[in-house]
Every structure is written in structure tokens, then in C-alpha cells.
Amino acid sequence: MDRVQEILKKRVSGESFNRLMAVPNADLHAFVADAINLANPKSVYVCSDALEDRNRIREMAVNGNGEHPLATPGHTYHFDGINDQGRYKEVTKYLLPEGMTLGASLNSTDKKSGLAEVRALLKDSMVGREMIVCFLCLCPTGSEFSISCVQITDSPYVVHSEYILYRPGYEQFKKVSGDEFFKFFHSQGELINEVSKNVDKKRIYIDLEDDTVYSVNTQYAGNTVGLKKLALRLAIQKANKEGWLAEHMFIMGVHGPKERVTYFNGAFPSACGKTSTAMLPGQTIIGDDIAYLRKRGGKMFTANVERGIFGIIEDVNAKDDPSIYHAITTPGEVIYGNVLIAEGKPYWTGMGSPLPEKGVNFQGEWFNGKLGSDGKPVPPSHKNARYTVSISALPNRDPEADNPDGVPLGAIIYGGRDSDTLVPVEQAFDWTEGIITKGASLESETTAATIGQAGVRTFNIMSNQDFVSIPLGRYIQNNLDFAKGVKNPPAIFSVNYFLRDENNKYLNGILDKMIWLLWAELRTNGDVDAIKTPTGYIPLYKDIAPLFKTKLDKTYTEEQYVKAFSIRVPNLLAKFDRVEQIYRTKVDDTPAIVYETFAKVRKRLQDAQARYGDVISPDTLADPGRFVFKTR
Ligand code: SPV
Ligand code: MN
């Protein structure tokens, strides 16, 4: 008997052993045996796809293993440690084998020493605890999009979350056991009051060569739920090899006239309105976070990697997010993370009803007026507090949500937090300009979803910066090339929900994003004309004012329109300067077309500036006969 089989036989018993052996995959067996040998758990439990397993894991979690029950049936809550409330970029690194480079903008470390470091931290990390081995699938099973995954963890909360967020994959694993698969090895490390004690020693190390991610001394789902952002990094590598795209994007059906549905992908950095866009009233959702894109028969298709949502809860209320609010406040499976708990009920900032005077949150006892060590009031819930819920609990789930073929992709939108530069919505002239001037030029003011100072303007390529695992130039080229052989590539738009006036007041309301989307849907289908600006096409007032009236019952004045849709030339020029500077200094392999396109756009902006001044009203550009262009 070889060493692997020997370990498994000795340390895995009964049904768990049989389940492992029913997957005739030597790689899998070796991975599990190595993890057992290293982490040294008390016992090993191997999950199948059966409901009993799911219930067992949930029971385990709720019994003091990371979750606690709430009054509403099916609802539980989870707290992460005080210093474990978001993705932690500094300690998330790619392990680079000799000869591999990713460029200056991606965080990496030498594979040999990185592996030694993380393995030392994982050593004996599960002593006295049960190791769970669980099989799941990215995207629907049995499809060209599917990727099989195995998660090893000592956290029932992680597996419980995965059961809500992903499709079960054990049966598929048995069938396709020769295929490549992704491996995730996580341990919470030493615990104190159910939270990871040594968070200063948290590490998330990604072995691209071996499709394996190691994560230790952390519990926050973005660092531990393997199939989420850890898998996205592996998927980008795989997609690069195989000619498809793995993106940080939602998928939604935008509902146009006469029951027409056009499917959109939307890329936004964390906490910039991605989920709330996918949840807009009257529209349907397929997924809110990660999408794979593939080509078939000269068309692009997109599929949801997930089947649940791990969404930001702040400001989710009955008025602004009725679908989510309903799903997370009615009986059913919901995990609340890092909210305030009082008398068995969850509370959070912006929930639309009064908060209790006291309760418990991830920092311990909380009371109204509590001050932190910095002298500032401690908020009841963390800014990155979240809910985990199945998409099937949503009334606005799109009927195609689990279609193994994905859905045909009509358009892509790129959005970020931008107080003073981009107009609310603008269509790029074509795929190439869209990828370069919208996606690859995306910037956003930082938020609480990752650790660090909030409010700083940051470059974030396609909103995927945190997850790209190939040199950035190559990643752009893959995006550009993806349109090859596609007859009518999707339209590409930028959106900006965060434009402010000179008094720092938002120019638009929360639901106005619906109008930008509905206009984009009309544009994608050639229903409306547009005004040509130096950077793309923007709406005519006459096309959006009626949408405001009929959809939101709002009067959108021409004055508001002119203010929001004026082209702010100096700000745009400064933006392209900033972005170009990043490519020139940090991205060695930037394709030449990126610089050529920046030069073209800059020239158009300068010509317009010479002719019309710094801030150009859309009416100036719409001067009849000159700038109104017919649809594509
Ligand atoms: C994000 O931050 O983009 C998320 C949540 O979707 S996390 O799981 O932390 O990545
Ligand atoms: Mn995300």
C-alpha cells in the first residue's frame, strides 16, 4: 500500500472512507492525505451531495462552531474577529515557481519559501477538531462552464456558506475524476471564543501551478470560502490557457420593451452598487458577483459561477432593495455576518427601522453611543457586514439562472465610485475601446470591503484587480481577443452612480441607476439614437426623461441632465494620464493598442476642449446634424 492510501485508511473511517474511495482520483487522494498529515485533525468527515450531509454541517456550525441560531427559522449569525472583517490583500499572495513572473502590480512570493511558510502555519492546525472534505462545483454541473472543486476546512461555517452559494459537486466529481479540479485547504487556526486567534498570522497563498489555495488563521468568507475569490484567481489562469474569461461581474436580465430581455454582465469593485444593480426592481438576477464567459457559434455566453449571494447588508432596506430585504427577513436559510444581534434578531445600519439601544456585535457588547479606542462612535454593524442567501429565495431570480449553457451576453457595464469625472452612462464606440477606455481604465474610490483607508481613488482593472492572476497586459489582450470571431460583440458601457455636485451632494438618487441600465438596453438593441462625445455615446435628454417618468415617477429636468452629462474634459484627461502612468510604470506587457487608444481619446478630448472649453454641455455636442449619430 502506498503512503497516501496508508494515511487515508488509518485516518478516515466508515462512510467517509468509502466516499473518498468512490472518487478514483489519485490527485484527490494525495491532496486529502497530505492535508490530514499536516493539519492532524481528530477526525475526517467526507461530504456527499445528500441533504443529510448539508444538515449535519449546518447543525455542527450552529452548535458553537462559528454560527448561532436567530429567532427566525433557518436564520443564523456569524462573527469574524475584530481584525478579520475583509479580504486582506497584503497577505494574499501568488506562489511563483522559478521562471514565472506576474508583473509589479500583483502580490506574489517565491513558491518554495511561501509554501514552507504557510505549511508551517497549517501544521497541527486541526488538532482536536474535525476536518471536513466537501465537493462542490463552480457554475451549473454538467456544462462546459463547470469546474469541480474540493474544499478542506475545519470550519463548518465555511462549508455551510458554500452549500448556500454553490452547486453540490460530489456526484460530478465521481464522473469526471480525470479532469483538472481546484483544491482549497483552509484552517481557522487556533480559536478563541470561536474566532481565529492568530489573525496577525493569516495567510492566503495561491499555488497557480497546482491549482491549490492555502488559507489559514482567518475566517472572513472572502479569505476562506474557496469557491469564491480564491477560485476566481485560479479560474483566471485556467481561462487564460483555454481562451475564455473569468470575471468579477454580475449577470442580470434587463427588461426592455415588449417583454424583451437583454442579458448584461456588470463589473464593479466591491461595495460600488454591483449587487443593488443586479437587484433593480423590474429586472431579473442570475448572479451578483462572478461570471464566466465563453464563446459558442460566434456568440458570447455567460454563466453564473454561484447560486447564492454573499452581499453587503448595510443600507439593505424594504424601500431600496425590496427583493433582498424580503429574502433575508422571511424564514429560510440565511447567514448574517458581523451585524448587531439583540434578542435573537439581526440589526444593521440603514435597515430602515429603528435599532435597539444595546446588543452584541463582533466587538462584543454594543450600546448606543459606544465609543471605540479612536474616540469615534462604534457602528452597530460593520460596514462590510454581509448576508448569505440562496438566489432561489429571491422573487426576481431569472428563469435561466441555472441554465448549464449560460445566457447570451448582450452588453457589459463597468462602474466605479467616481465623484467628479465620468457621466452616469456612456457607451463605448466599439469592443476594443470599451475594453481599454472603460474596463482597463476603471478607477474607484476605495471602500470598506478590503482593509485600508476608504475614499482613495484606486485603479482597478475591470474591477478584477484583486483577483487577476496573469500579467495585466496579457489579461487585457485576452479580453480584446475574446471578441474575435464574434459577429456582433456585446455593447460596452461605463456607468457612474456616484457623481457629486460642487457641494458634495450626489447628483442622482439610488434608484436612478435603473434608468441608465434601461437606456443601455435600448441602445444595445438599436432602439435609440445617442450623442457622440470624445469618449463614447451618451443619451439624448428626450430618451431618458420619459424613462424617469414612467419607471420612477420622477421628473428629470433638462438642467439635471446637462449637469450630469456634461463632459468634464480636464478631469477625463487627468484620469487617462493617471491610468496611463500606471500601465507605463507597473505593467511591462501592456499591449501597444492600449497606448494608441489612450492617445486617440486624448486627442479627441483636446480637440473638443479647444473648440468648446473645459466643460462641454451635451446640448453643445448634440447640435443637430453634427453630433447625433444613428445607432450601430
Ligand atoms: C467582494 O468583496 O468583492 C465580495 C465579497 O464579493 S468577498 O467574498 O470578500 O470577495
Ligand atoms: Mn465581489
GROMACS .gro file of N, CA and C in nm, residues 68-73 75-79 313 325 328-329 334-349 351 353-361 366 380-381:
model
  132
   68HIS      N    1  -2.465   3.085   1.519
   68HIS     CA    2  -2.563   3.073   1.627
   68HIS      C    3  -2.701   3.098   1.568
   69PRO      N    4  -2.803   3.031   1.624
   69PRO     CA    5  -2.937   3.049   1.566
   69PRO      C    6  -2.998   3.184   1.601
   70LEU      N    7  -3.084   3.231   1.515
   70LEU     CA    8  -3.163   3.352   1.540
   70LEU      C    9  -3.309   3.309   1.556
   71ALA      N   10  -3.394   3.405   1.592
   71ALA     CA   11  -3.533   3.369   1.620
   71ALA      C   12  -3.606   3.318   1.496
   72THR      N   13  -3.579   3.378   1.380
   72THR     CA   14  -3.650   3.336   1.259
   72THR      C   15  -3.598   3.199   1.214
   73PRO      N   16  -3.687   3.104   1.188
   73PRO     CA   17  -3.641   2.970   1.149
   73PRO      C   18  -3.546   2.973   1.029
   75HIS      N   19  -3.253   3.106   1.016
   75HIS     CA   20  -3.156   3.216   1.020
   75HIS      C   21  -3.049   3.191   1.127
   76THR      N   22  -2.926   3.223   1.092
   76THR     CA   23  -2.816   3.213   1.188
   76THR      C   24  -2.727   3.337   1.175
   77TYR      N   25  -2.640   3.356   1.273
   77TYR     CA   26  -2.542   3.465   1.256
   77TYR      C   27  -2.402   3.413   1.283
   78HIS      N   28  -2.306   3.486   1.228
   78HIS     CA   29  -2.165   3.451   1.238
   78HIS      C   30  -2.085   3.578   1.265
   79PHE      N   31  -1.988   3.571   1.353
   79PHE     CA   32  -1.898   3.684   1.375
   79PHE      C   33  -1.757   3.647   1.333
  313ILE      N   34  -2.474   4.409   0.361
  313ILE     CA   35  -2.607   4.429   0.418
  313ILE      C   36  -2.636   4.576   0.448
  325TYR      N   37  -3.438   4.235   0.083
  325TYR     CA   38  -3.492   4.256   0.216
  325TYR      C   39  -3.593   4.145   0.248
  328ILE      N   40  -3.415   3.801   0.305
  328ILE     CA   41  -3.338   3.780   0.428
  328ILE      C   42  -3.419   3.805   0.555
  329THR      N   43  -3.544   3.839   0.539
  329THR     CA   44  -3.625   3.862   0.660
  329THR      C   45  -3.742   3.764   0.670
  334VAL      N   46  -3.052   3.162   0.592
  334VAL     CA   47  -2.979   3.289   0.579
  334VAL      C   48  -2.870   3.292   0.686
  335ILE      N   49  -2.749   3.332   0.647
  335ILE     CA   50  -2.644   3.355   0.748
  335ILE      C   51  -2.615   3.505   0.750
  336TYR      N   52  -2.627   3.563   0.867
  336TYR     CA   53  -2.591   3.704   0.885
  336TYR      C   54  -2.448   3.711   0.937
  337GLY      N   55  -2.366   3.794   0.876
  337GLY     CA   56  -2.226   3.807   0.921
  337GLY      C   57  -2.197   3.946   0.971
  338ASN      N   58  -2.150   3.955   1.095
  338ASN     CA   59  -2.100   4.081   1.153
  338ASN      C   60  -2.203   4.194   1.163
  339VAL      N   61  -2.328   4.153   1.190
  339VAL     CA   62  -2.434   4.250   1.218
  339VAL      C   63  -2.451   4.262   1.370
  340LEU      N   64  -2.545   4.345   1.412
  340LEU     CA   65  -2.576   4.358   1.555
  340LEU      C   66  -2.687   4.259   1.589
  341ILE      N   67  -2.672   4.192   1.703
  341ILE     CA   68  -2.775   4.096   1.746
  341ILE      C   69  -2.835   4.143   1.878
  342ALA      N   70  -2.967   4.145   1.882
  342ALA     CA   71  -3.034   4.177   2.009
  342ALA      C   72  -3.161   4.092   2.018
  343GLU      N   73  -3.173   4.021   2.125
  343GLU     CA   74  -3.289   3.935   2.150
  343GLU      C   75  -3.322   3.846   2.031
  344GLY      N   76  -3.220   3.783   1.978
  344GLY     CA   77  -3.241   3.686   1.871
  344GLY      C   78  -3.271   3.746   1.735
  345LYS      N   79  -3.253   3.879   1.723
  345LYS     CA   80  -3.282   3.941   1.593
  345LYS      C   81  -3.159   4.015   1.540
  346PRO      N   82  -3.141   4.016   1.406
  346PRO     CA   83  -3.028   4.089   1.347
  346PRO      C   84  -3.064   4.235   1.316
  347TYR      N   85  -2.969   4.323   1.334
  347TYR     CA   86  -2.989   4.466   1.300
  347TYR      C   87  -2.865   4.517   1.229
  348TRP      N   88  -2.887   4.614   1.141
  348TRP     CA   89  -2.773   4.672   1.069
  348TRP      C   90  -2.802   4.816   1.031
  349THR      N   91  -2.694   4.888   1.004
  349THR     CA   92  -2.705   5.029   0.965
  349THR      C   93  -2.783   5.040   0.834
  351MET      N   94  -3.105   4.979   0.781
  351MET     CA   95  -3.207   4.876   0.755
  351MET      C   96  -3.348   4.934   0.745
  353SER      N   97  -3.537   5.059   0.984
  353SER     CA   98  -3.619   5.059   1.106
  353SER      C   99  -3.527   5.089   1.224
  354PRO      N  100  -3.585   5.133   1.336
  354PRO     CA  101  -3.501   5.176   1.448
  354PRO      C  102  -3.416   5.061   1.503
  355LEU      N  103  -3.296   5.095   1.549
  355LEU     CA  104  -3.206   4.996   1.606
  355LEU      C  105  -3.228   4.991   1.757
  356PRO      N  106  -3.199   4.877   1.818
  356PRO     CA  107  -3.213   4.869   1.964
  356PRO      C  108  -3.106   4.954   2.033
  357GLU      N  109  -3.125   4.979   2.158
  357GLU     CA  110  -3.028   5.059   2.235
  357GLU      C  111  -2.901   4.980   2.265
  358LYS      N  112  -2.917   4.846   2.274
  358LYS     CA  113  -2.797   4.765   2.300
  358LYS      C  114  -2.810   4.626   2.238
  359GLY      N  115  -2.697   4.561   2.228
  359GLY     CA  116  -2.693   4.428   2.170
  359GLY      C  117  -2.550   4.378   2.171
  360VAL      N  118  -2.524   4.279   2.082
  360VAL     CA  119  -2.390   4.222   2.074
  360VAL      C  120  -2.347   4.226   1.928
  361ASN      N  121  -2.224   4.266   1.902
  361ASN     CA  122  -2.171   4.254   1.766
  361ASN      C  123  -2.032   4.192   1.770
  366TRP      N  124  -2.249   4.593   2.263
  366TRP     CA  125  -2.262   4.722   2.194
  366TRP      C  126  -2.379   4.798   2.256
  380PRO      N  127  -2.320   4.996   1.485
  380PRO     CA  128  -2.382   4.871   1.531
  380PRO      C  129  -2.336   4.751   1.447
  381SER      N  130  -2.329   4.769   1.314
  381SER     CA  131  -2.283   4.659   1.229
  381SER      C  132  -2.160   4.708   1.154
   0.00000   0.00000   0.00000
